[in-house]
Coordinates of C-alpha atoms in Angstrom, one line a residue:
M1 CA 116.7 135.6 114.2
M2 CA 116.8 132.9 111.6
P3 CA 119.8 133.2 109.2
S4 CA 118.5 134.4 105.8
L5 CA 120.9 132.0 104.0
T6 CA 119.5 129.0 105.8
A7 CA 115.9 130.1 105.1
E8 CA 116.6 130.6 101.4
R9 CA 118.4 127.2 101.1
V10 CA 115.5 125.4 102.7
R11 CA 113.0 127.1 100.4
R12 CA 115.1 126.1 97.3
D13 CA 115.4 122.5 98.6
L14 CA 111.6 122.3 99.2
D15 CA 110.8 123.6 95.8
V16 CA 113.0 120.9 94.2
V17 CA 111.4 118.1 96.4
A18 CA 107.9 119.4 95.8
H19 CA 108.4 119.1 92.0
A20 CA 110.2 115.8 92.0
G21 CA 107.1 113.6 91.7
L22 CA 107.6 111.8 95.0
G23 CA 105.0 109.8 96.7
L24 CA 103.7 111.3 100.0
D25 CA 105.9 109.2 102.3
D26 CA 109.1 110.2 100.6
F27 CA 108.0 113.8 100.0
F28 CA 107.1 114.4 103.7
A29 CA 110.3 112.7 104.9
E30 CA 112.4 115.0 102.8
A31 CA 110.4 118.0 103.6
V32 CA 110.4 117.7 107.4
E33 CA 114.1 117.1 107.5
S34 CA 114.7 120.2 105.4
I35 CA 112.4 122.4 107.4
S36 CA 113.9 121.3 110.7
R37 CA 117.2 122.8 109.7
A38 CA 115.6 126.2 109.8
V39 CA 113.0 125.6 112.5
P40 CA 114.4 123.3 115.2
N41 CA 111.8 121.1 116.9
D42 CA 111.4 118.0 119.0
A43 CA 108.5 116.5 117.0
I44 CA 106.5 117.0 113.9
C45 CA 103.0 115.6 112.9
V46 CA 101.9 116.0 109.3
A47 CA 98.2 115.8 108.7
G48 CA 96.7 115.1 105.3
L49 CA 93.3 116.9 104.8
D50 CA 90.4 116.4 102.4
P51 CA 90.4 119.8 100.6
S52 CA 86.6 119.8 100.5
S53 CA 85.8 119.0 104.1
L54 CA 89.2 119.8 105.8
L55 CA 88.8 116.5 107.7
L56 CA 91.9 114.4 108.5
T57 CA 92.8 111.8 105.9
S58 CA 96.2 110.7 107.4
A59 CA 98.8 111.5 110.0
R60 CA 102.6 111.0 109.8
K61 CA 104.9 111.5 112.8
Y62 CA 108.5 112.4 113.2
G63 CA 110.9 112.9 116.1
C64 CA 109.8 111.9 119.5
L65 CA 106.2 111.5 118.4
L66 CA 107.0 108.5 116.1
G67 CA 105.4 105.4 117.5
Q68 CA 103.4 107.3 120.2
D69 CA 99.9 106.4 118.9
H70 CA 98.0 105.6 122.0
K71 CA 96.4 109.0 122.3
D72 CA 95.6 109.5 118.6
A73 CA 91.9 109.0 119.0
Q74 CA 91.8 111.8 121.7
W75 CA 93.6 114.2 119.4
G76 CA 90.9 113.6 116.7
L77 CA 88.1 114.2 119.1
L78 CA 89.7 117.4 120.4
E79 CA 90.7 118.7 117.0
Y80 CA 87.3 118.2 115.4
G81 CA 85.0 118.0 118.3
R82 CA 85.8 121.4 119.9
D83 CA 85.8 125.0 118.7
E84 CA 89.3 126.5 118.7
E85 CA 90.8 129.2 116.6
T86 CA 94.0 127.4 116.0
A87 CA 92.3 124.2 114.7
F88 CA 93.3 123.4 111.1
R89 CA 89.8 124.0 109.8
E90 CA 89.6 127.4 111.5
M91 CA 93.0 128.5 110.2
A92 CA 91.9 127.4 106.7
A93 CA 88.6 129.3 107.0
H94 CA 90.2 132.5 108.1
G95 CA 93.1 132.5 105.7
V96 CA 95.8 132.0 108.3
D97 CA 98.7 129.9 106.9
A98 CA 100.8 129.7 110.1
V99 CA 100.4 130.3 113.8
G100 CA 102.4 129.9 117.0
L101 CA 100.5 128.8 120.1
H102 CA 102.6 130.8 122.5
V103 CA 101.9 134.0 120.6
A104 CA 98.3 133.2 119.8
T105 CA 97.5 132.5 123.5
R106 CA 99.6 135.4 124.8
G107 CA 102.0 133.0 126.6
E108 CA 99.3 130.7 128.0
P109 CA 99.4 127.6 125.9
R110 CA 97.0 125.9 128.3
A111 CA 94.3 128.1 127.0
S112 CA 94.2 125.6 124.1
D113 CA 92.2 122.5 124.9
R114 CA 94.4 120.2 122.9
M115 CA 97.5 121.6 124.6
N116 CA 96.0 121.6 128.1
E117 CA 94.3 118.1 127.9
L118 CA 96.7 116.3 125.7
M119 CA 100.0 117.8 124.5
I120 CA 101.3 119.2 127.7
P121 CA 100.3 116.4 130.2
E122 CA 101.0 113.5 127.8
Y123 CA 104.0 114.6 125.8
A124 CA 105.4 117.6 127.7
F125 CA 105.1 119.8 124.6
H126 CA 104.8 123.3 125.7
D127 CA 104.6 125.1 122.4
E128 CA 103.3 124.3 118.9
A129 CA 103.6 126.0 115.6
R130 CA 101.0 125.1 112.9
L131 CA 101.2 125.4 109.2
I132 CA 98.4 125.0 106.6
L133 CA 99.4 123.6 103.2
R134 CA 97.3 125.9 100.9
D135 CA 97.4 126.2 97.1
G136 CA 94.9 128.7 95.8
G137 CA 91.6 128.0 97.3
H138 CA 92.3 124.5 98.4
V139 CA 94.0 123.2 101.6
W140 CA 95.7 119.9 101.2
G141 CA 97.2 119.4 104.7
G142 CA 98.6 120.8 107.9
I143 CA 101.8 120.4 109.9
S144 CA 102.3 120.8 113.6
F145 CA 105.8 121.4 115.0
F146 CA 106.4 120.9 118.7
R147 CA 108.9 122.0 121.3
A148 CA 109.1 120.1 124.6
G149 CA 110.0 121.0 128.2
T150 CA 108.7 123.7 130.5
G151 CA 111.8 125.9 129.7
C152 CA 111.6 125.4 125.9
R153 CA 112.1 128.4 123.6
P154 CA 108.7 129.3 122.1
F155 CA 108.4 129.5 118.3
D156 CA 109.1 133.2 117.5
D157 CA 107.5 135.5 114.9
D158 CA 110.3 135.0 112.4
E159 CA 109.9 131.2 112.5
V160 CA 106.2 131.4 112.2
E161 CA 106.4 133.8 109.3
F162 CA 109.0 131.6 107.6
L163 CA 106.7 128.6 107.9
G164 CA 103.9 130.6 106.3
T165 CA 106.1 131.2 103.2
L166 CA 106.3 127.4 102.6
S167 CA 102.6 126.8 102.4
R168 CA 102.1 126.8 98.7
T169 CA 105.2 124.9 97.8
L170 CA 104.4 122.1 100.3
A171 CA 100.8 122.0 99.0
H172 CA 102.1 121.4 95.5
G173 CA 104.1 118.4 96.8
V174 CA 101.0 116.9 98.4
R175 CA 98.9 117.3 95.2
S176 CA 101.6 115.6 93.2
G177 CA 102.1 112.9 95.8
L178 CA 98.4 112.0 95.9
L179 CA 98.6 111.0 92.2
C180 CA 101.7 108.8 92.5
T181 CA 100.2 105.8 94.1
V182 CA 98.5 103.2 92.0
V183 CA 96.2 100.5 93.2
A184 CA 98.3 97.5 94.1
E185 CA 95.6 94.9 93.7
P186 CA 92.5 96.3 92.1
Q187 CA 89.4 94.7 93.5
A188 CA 87.3 93.0 90.7
T189 CA 84.5 92.5 93.2
P190 CA 83.7 95.3 95.7
T191 CA 83.4 94.2 99.3
G192 CA 80.6 96.7 100.1
P193 CA 80.7 99.3 102.9
A194 CA 82.3 98.7 106.3
V195 CA 80.0 99.8 109.1
L196 CA 81.3 100.7 112.6
I197 CA 79.3 101.7 115.7
V198 CA 81.1 103.9 118.2
D199 CA 79.6 104.3 121.7
R200 CA 79.5 107.5 123.9
N201 CA 82.8 106.4 125.5
D202 CA 84.6 106.4 122.1
E203 CA 84.8 102.6 121.9
I204 CA 84.1 100.8 118.6
V205 CA 81.5 98.4 119.9
Q206 CA 80.4 96.8 116.7
M207 CA 81.7 96.4 113.2
S208 CA 80.7 94.6 110.0
A209 CA 82.6 91.9 108.3
G210 CA 85.7 93.3 106.4
S211 CA 85.8 96.4 108.5
Q212 CA 89.3 95.8 109.9
D213 CA 90.7 95.5 106.4
R214 CA 89.3 98.9 105.5
I215 CA 90.7 100.4 108.7
D216 CA 94.1 98.9 108.1
D217 CA 94.2 100.5 104.7
L218 CA 94.1 103.9 106.4
T219 CA 97.7 103.6 107.6
A220 CA 100.2 106.0 106.0
G221 CA 103.5 104.2 105.8
A222 CA 106.3 103.7 108.3
N223 CA 105.7 107.0 110.0
S224 CA 101.9 106.6 110.2
G225 CA 99.9 107.4 113.3
A226 CA 97.1 105.1 114.3
A227 CA 95.0 103.8 111.4
V228 CA 91.9 105.0 113.2
N229 CA 93.0 108.6 113.1
P230 CA 90.6 109.7 110.3
I231 CA 87.8 107.8 111.9
Y232 CA 88.0 109.6 115.3
S233 CA 88.3 112.9 113.6
L234 CA 85.0 112.1 111.9
I235 CA 83.5 111.0 115.2
G236 CA 84.4 114.4 116.8
A237 CA 83.0 116.2 113.8
A238 CA 79.8 114.1 113.8
R239 CA 79.2 115.0 117.5
R240 CA 79.6 118.7 116.6
Y241 CA 77.0 118.2 113.9
G242 CA 74.7 116.4 116.3
R243 CA 74.9 119.4 118.7
G244 CA 74.0 121.8 115.9
D245 CA 77.5 123.4 115.8
S246 CA 78.0 122.5 112.1
Q247 CA 75.5 122.3 109.2
L248 CA 76.6 119.1 107.3
P249 CA 77.3 115.6 108.5
P250 CA 81.1 114.9 108.1
R251 CA 82.4 113.1 105.0
L252 CA 85.8 112.7 103.6
R253 CA 87.6 111.1 100.7
V254 CA 90.9 109.4 101.4
R255 CA 93.4 107.4 99.3
G256 CA 94.2 104.2 101.2
R257 CA 97.7 102.7 101.4
S258 CA 96.6 100.2 98.8
G259 CA 96.0 103.1 96.4
M260 CA 92.2 102.6 96.6
W261 CA 90.1 105.8 97.0
L262 CA 87.6 105.5 99.8
V263 CA 84.8 107.6 101.2
I264 CA 84.1 107.7 104.9
N265 CA 80.9 109.1 106.4
A266 CA 79.9 109.6 110.1
S267 CA 76.6 110.4 111.6
P268 CA 75.3 110.8 115.2
L269 CA 72.8 108.2 116.4
S270 CA 69.8 108.8 118.6
S271 CA 68.2 106.2 120.8
S272 CA 64.8 105.7 122.4
D273 CA 66.2 105.9 125.9
G274 CA 67.7 109.4 125.3
R275 CA 71.4 108.4 125.0
V276 CA 73.6 110.7 123.0
G277 CA 77.1 110.5 121.7
E278 CA 76.9 107.3 119.7
V279 CA 78.1 107.5 116.1
V280 CA 77.8 105.3 113.0
V281 CA 80.7 105.3 110.6
T282 CA 80.7 103.8 107.1
I283 CA 83.8 103.2 104.9
E284 CA 83.3 102.3 101.3
E285 CA 85.0 102.4 97.9
A286 CA 84.6 105.8 96.3
R287 CA 82.4 106.1 93.3
P288 CA 83.8 107.7 90.1
P289 CA 81.9 111.0 90.8
D290 CA 83.6 111.2 94.3
I291 CA 87.1 110.8 92.8
V292 CA 86.9 113.2 89.8
P293 CA 86.8 116.5 91.7
I294 CA 89.7 115.8 94.1
V295 CA 91.9 114.3 91.3
V296 CA 91.1 117.3 89.0
E297 CA 91.9 119.7 91.9
A298 CA 95.2 117.8 92.5
F299 CA 96.3 118.5 88.9
G300 CA 96.3 122.2 89.8
L301 CA 93.9 123.4 87.1
T302 CA 92.3 126.8 86.9
A303 CA 88.5 127.1 87.4
R304 CA 87.8 127.0 83.7
E305 CA 90.2 124.1 83.1
R306 CA 88.4 122.2 85.8
D307 CA 85.1 122.8 84.0
V308 CA 86.5 121.5 80.7
A309 CA 88.2 118.5 82.4
Q310 CA 85.0 117.5 84.1
M311 CA 83.2 117.5 80.8
V312 CA 86.0 115.6 79.1
L313 CA 85.8 112.9 81.8
Q314 CA 82.0 112.6 81.1
G315 CA 82.8 112.0 77.4
V316 CA 81.5 115.3 76.1
A317 CA 82.8 116.3 72.6
T318 CA 84.8 119.5 72.1
K319 CA 82.1 121.3 70.2
D320 CA 79.5 120.5 72.9
I321 CA 81.9 121.7 75.6
A322 CA 82.4 124.9 73.7
A323 CA 78.6 125.4 73.5
A324 CA 78.0 124.6 77.1
L325 CA 80.7 126.9 78.4
H326 CA 80.1 129.6 75.8
L327 CA 83.6 129.3 74.4
S328 CA 85.0 128.9 71.0
A329 CA 86.3 125.4 70.0
Y330 CA 89.8 126.9 69.7
T331 CA 89.6 128.2 73.3
V332 CA 88.5 124.7 74.4
Q333 CA 91.5 123.2 72.6
D334 CA 93.8 125.7 74.3
H335 CA 92.4 124.7 77.7
L336 CA 92.8 121.0 76.8
K337 CA 96.5 121.5 75.9
S338 CA 97.0 123.1 79.3
I339 CA 95.1 120.3 81.1
F340 CA 97.1 117.6 79.4
D341 CA 100.4 119.4 80.3
K342 CA 99.4 119.7 84.0
A343 CA 98.1 116.1 84.1
G344 CA 101.2 114.7 82.3
V345 CA 99.1 113.1 79.5
R346 CA 98.8 113.6 75.7
S347 CA 95.2 112.9 74.9
R348 CA 91.6 112.7 76.2
R349 CA 92.0 108.9 76.4
D350 CA 95.2 109.3 78.5
L351 CA 93.4 111.8 80.8
I352 CA 90.5 109.4 81.4
A353 CA 92.9 106.6 82.1
R354 CA 95.0 108.8 84.5
V355 CA 91.9 109.4 86.6
Y356 CA 90.1 106.1 86.4
F357 CA 92.3 103.3 85.2
D358 CA 94.1 101.9 88.2
Q359 CA 91.0 101.7 90.4
Y360 CA 88.2 100.9 87.9
A361 CA 89.8 99.2 85.0
P362 CA 88.8 95.7 86.1
R363 CA 85.1 96.8 86.0
L364 CA 84.9 99.2 83.1
N365 CA 82.6 96.9 81.2
Q366 CA 80.2 96.6 84.1
P367 CA 77.1 98.8 84.4
L368 CA 76.8 101.5 87.1
T369 CA 74.1 101.7 89.7
P370 CA 72.0 104.9 89.9
S371 CA 74.4 106.3 92.6
G372 CA 77.4 106.0 90.3
S373 CA 79.0 102.9 91.8
F374 CA 79.8 99.7 89.9
L375 CA 77.4 96.8 90.1
P376 CA 79.0 93.8 91.9
E377 CA 79.8 90.8 89.8
Q378 CA 77.3 88.0 89.9

């Protein structure tokens, strides 16, 4: 049984770290070190997730997984291309914050495809505990803890229950960390979308000019897994969509290491000779309408505050916000005060700058296309 003093100390430490305003790299480094004091493990993998699509945005590795990136593409294809109740998206959908594979599979971890085909034969990991980072209705990430060796002690119920209690605190740290990075070198001239073609054997067989730069921007610091991690997760999801197992083509928003927000789409291809399994992937700079929802969610606003913030970012006056939302102007002002406090700003102008400034400032005087993106300079 986990000592209660250790558990409480770890919870307090994590609460301090989650509210310290750290970037994601520093936050996760502190968090996994603290959690490991209460839940011993041989390796940890932290997955960033898009709260709308639950697709992978980044992966950070610790312990004996660090530097072991040669099978990352296979992980993405298994995690998002197969149906499994302990997949992060399934845990999120069913309200499960933490699970232990040994318990979930009744002592048969090979019943899990990712354990049977990847984790056991490649890394000798014989048990995994998973934690979803959930704050309210949004999931911001997931963490996998591994124990190695055929005789390893499985994660027990107390450890899994303890991990579940950390979900909201860790999600807060992720929300804050997403907003810490600023664009290092804002692009005055967009480079346009990068296009990748992936064949049925999971090889990238064609890519447009500039694609490698976009891929490289998907790394997540010194502990990052392979840069292509999000891409192969999308490929797995695109094939599920092509089989009719999901209703929408996969799409995710991710903040690159440069600080630039990107949107990545994937879609299955069909060919005249009946070949299946090929996928086209596009990576492009996010448009302002793509960024606003995820940034507003990251501020931790209530549903009504989100409505007000969205209208402020569209330049709507207070009296018109009040009329549209059937509120008094005084109530709108109360919501604005709360929004400013949560976003760490003091005015409407500051809020708009907080959301847009670092990525779009060099082009604020340029017109938008009908899709909401900036026109390239001539």
